Each structure stands twice: as C-alpha cells, then as structure tokens.
GROMACS .gro file of C-alpha atoms in nm:
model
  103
    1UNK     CA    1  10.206   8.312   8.327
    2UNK     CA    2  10.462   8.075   8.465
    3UNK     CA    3  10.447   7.938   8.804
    4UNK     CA    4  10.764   7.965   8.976
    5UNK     CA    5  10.901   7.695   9.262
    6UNK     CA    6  10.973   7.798   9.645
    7UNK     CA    7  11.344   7.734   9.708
    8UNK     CA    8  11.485   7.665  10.037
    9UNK     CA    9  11.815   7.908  10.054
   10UNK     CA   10  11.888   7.821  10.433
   11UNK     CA   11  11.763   7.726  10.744
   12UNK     CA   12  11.416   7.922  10.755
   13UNK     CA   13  11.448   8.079  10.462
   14UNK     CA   14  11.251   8.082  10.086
   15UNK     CA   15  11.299   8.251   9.762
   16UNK     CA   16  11.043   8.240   9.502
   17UNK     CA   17  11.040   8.442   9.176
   18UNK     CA   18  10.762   8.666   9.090
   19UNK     CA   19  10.857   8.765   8.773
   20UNK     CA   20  11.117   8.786   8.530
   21UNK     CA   21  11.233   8.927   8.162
   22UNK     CA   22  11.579   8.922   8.025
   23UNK     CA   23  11.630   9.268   8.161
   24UNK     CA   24  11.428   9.296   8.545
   25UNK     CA   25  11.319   9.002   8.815
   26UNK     CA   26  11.098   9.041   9.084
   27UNK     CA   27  11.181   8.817   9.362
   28UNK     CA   28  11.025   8.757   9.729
   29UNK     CA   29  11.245   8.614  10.058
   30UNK     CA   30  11.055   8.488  10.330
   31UNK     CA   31  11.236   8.449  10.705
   32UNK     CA   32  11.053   8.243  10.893
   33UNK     CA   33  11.237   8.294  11.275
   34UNK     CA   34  11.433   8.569  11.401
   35UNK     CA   35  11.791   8.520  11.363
   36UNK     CA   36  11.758   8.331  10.994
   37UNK     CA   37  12.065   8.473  10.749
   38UNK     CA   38  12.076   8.597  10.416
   39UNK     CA   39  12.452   8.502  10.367
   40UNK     CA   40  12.684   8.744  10.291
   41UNK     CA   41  12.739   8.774   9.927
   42UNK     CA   42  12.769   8.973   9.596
   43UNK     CA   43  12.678   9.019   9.258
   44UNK     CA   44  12.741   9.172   8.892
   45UNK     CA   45  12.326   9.306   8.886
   46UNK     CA   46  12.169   9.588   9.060
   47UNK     CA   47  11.947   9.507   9.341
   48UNK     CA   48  11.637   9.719   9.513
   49UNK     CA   49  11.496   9.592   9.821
   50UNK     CA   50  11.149   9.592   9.941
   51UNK     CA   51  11.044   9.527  10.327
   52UNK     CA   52  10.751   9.400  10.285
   53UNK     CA   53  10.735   9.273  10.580
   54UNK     CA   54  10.921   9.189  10.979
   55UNK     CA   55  11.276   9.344  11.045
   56UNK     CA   56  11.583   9.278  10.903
   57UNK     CA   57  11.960   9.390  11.010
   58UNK     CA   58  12.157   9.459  10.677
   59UNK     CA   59  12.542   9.455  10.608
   60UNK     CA   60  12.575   9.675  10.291
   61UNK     CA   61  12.936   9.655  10.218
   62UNK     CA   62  13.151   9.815  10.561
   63UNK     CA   63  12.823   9.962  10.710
   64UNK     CA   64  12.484   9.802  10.911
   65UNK     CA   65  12.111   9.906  10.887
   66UNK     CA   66  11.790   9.781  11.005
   67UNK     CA   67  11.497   9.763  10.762
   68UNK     CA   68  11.126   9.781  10.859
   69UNK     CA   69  10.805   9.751  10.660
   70UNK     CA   70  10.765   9.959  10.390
   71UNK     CA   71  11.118  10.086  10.384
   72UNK     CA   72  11.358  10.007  10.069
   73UNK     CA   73  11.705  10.055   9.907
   74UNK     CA   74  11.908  10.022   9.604
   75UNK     CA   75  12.261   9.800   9.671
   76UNK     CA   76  12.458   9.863   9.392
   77UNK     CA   77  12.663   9.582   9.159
   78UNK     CA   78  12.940   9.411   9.331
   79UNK     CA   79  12.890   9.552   9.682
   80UNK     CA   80  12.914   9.255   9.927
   81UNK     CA   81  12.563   9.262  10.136
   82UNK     CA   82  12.369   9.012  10.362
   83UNK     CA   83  12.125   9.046  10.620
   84UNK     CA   84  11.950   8.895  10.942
   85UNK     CA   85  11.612   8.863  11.028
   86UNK     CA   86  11.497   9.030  11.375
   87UNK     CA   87  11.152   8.994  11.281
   88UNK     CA   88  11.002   8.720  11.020
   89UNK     CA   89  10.915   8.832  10.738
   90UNK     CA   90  10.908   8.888  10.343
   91UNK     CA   91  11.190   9.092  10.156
   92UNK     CA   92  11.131   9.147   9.743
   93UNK     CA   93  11.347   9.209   9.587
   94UNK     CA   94  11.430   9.338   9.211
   95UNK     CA   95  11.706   9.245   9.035
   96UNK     CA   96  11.881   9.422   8.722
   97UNK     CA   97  11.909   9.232   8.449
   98UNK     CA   98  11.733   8.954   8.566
   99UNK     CA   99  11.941   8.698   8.768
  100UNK     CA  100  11.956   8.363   8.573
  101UNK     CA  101  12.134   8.184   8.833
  102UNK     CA  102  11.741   8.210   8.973
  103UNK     CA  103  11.608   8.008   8.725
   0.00000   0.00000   0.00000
C-alpha cells in the first residue's frame, strides 16, 4: 500500500492522498487556522466533498455555502469552486477519474 507525501497547498493548508486508481482518488485537506483558502479554481473531474471536520465557507460557481461536519456535496466538472476555513479542519475529498496532477 503506498504511502503518500503531505503537500503544503498554501499558507495553513495540506493535501495528502489516501488512495488512488486510474478511475477514483481519495484525498484529505487539512486547514489549520480560520481564514486559510482553498483558491478558487476548476477542473475537467468530478469532485465529492466530505466535512470531516471544522467549517468551511464554499464558492460553488455564482453561489456561497457553509459546510459542517458530516455534511457533503458533489461539484460537478468545470464549475469554478474554492472555499475558506471558519473552523480548522479536514475536507476529503474524491475525485473522478483520479487527478494525476496529485501525484
């Protein structure tokens, strides 16, 4: 089972991947302060999201959310999407196919 690096992707934040095959990956985020970003961005695969963990304010294309533990959501391929942290914690997210920019 392959052990996967922790990535810095900004200022107080981590991605590491769980798991991956050519057609799924499993991926966790971890904020570590309030106000950390997941920048703004987009991308050809389909993406659920997982709060595992703290609260997070989401732009999902022309629309904002807030996401608490437990709570989830599918962002579909292409739509621009970012988020903020309000509360640290730990997103997963799963990503199809698998995102090979990841690895």
């Amino acid at each position: 089972m392959p052990n996967f690096p922790i990535v810095s992707t900004g200022e107080h934040v981590t991605r590491q991947v769980l798991s991956d095959h050519p057609d799924l990956m499993v991926v966790a985020f971890r904020f570590y302060a309030t106000g950390a970003i997941g920048a703004l961005h987009s991308h050809p695969h389909v993406q659920a999201t997982y709060v595992e963990s703290g609260r997070f304010r989401f732009t999902l294309g022309e629309h904002e959310q807030e996401f608490g533990p437990g709570e989830s959501f599918v962002i579909p391929p292409g739509q621009t999407h970012g988020c903020t942290c309000l509360e640290p914690g730990t997103l997963v997210d799963s990503f199809t196919p698998r995102r090979d920019d990841f690895l």
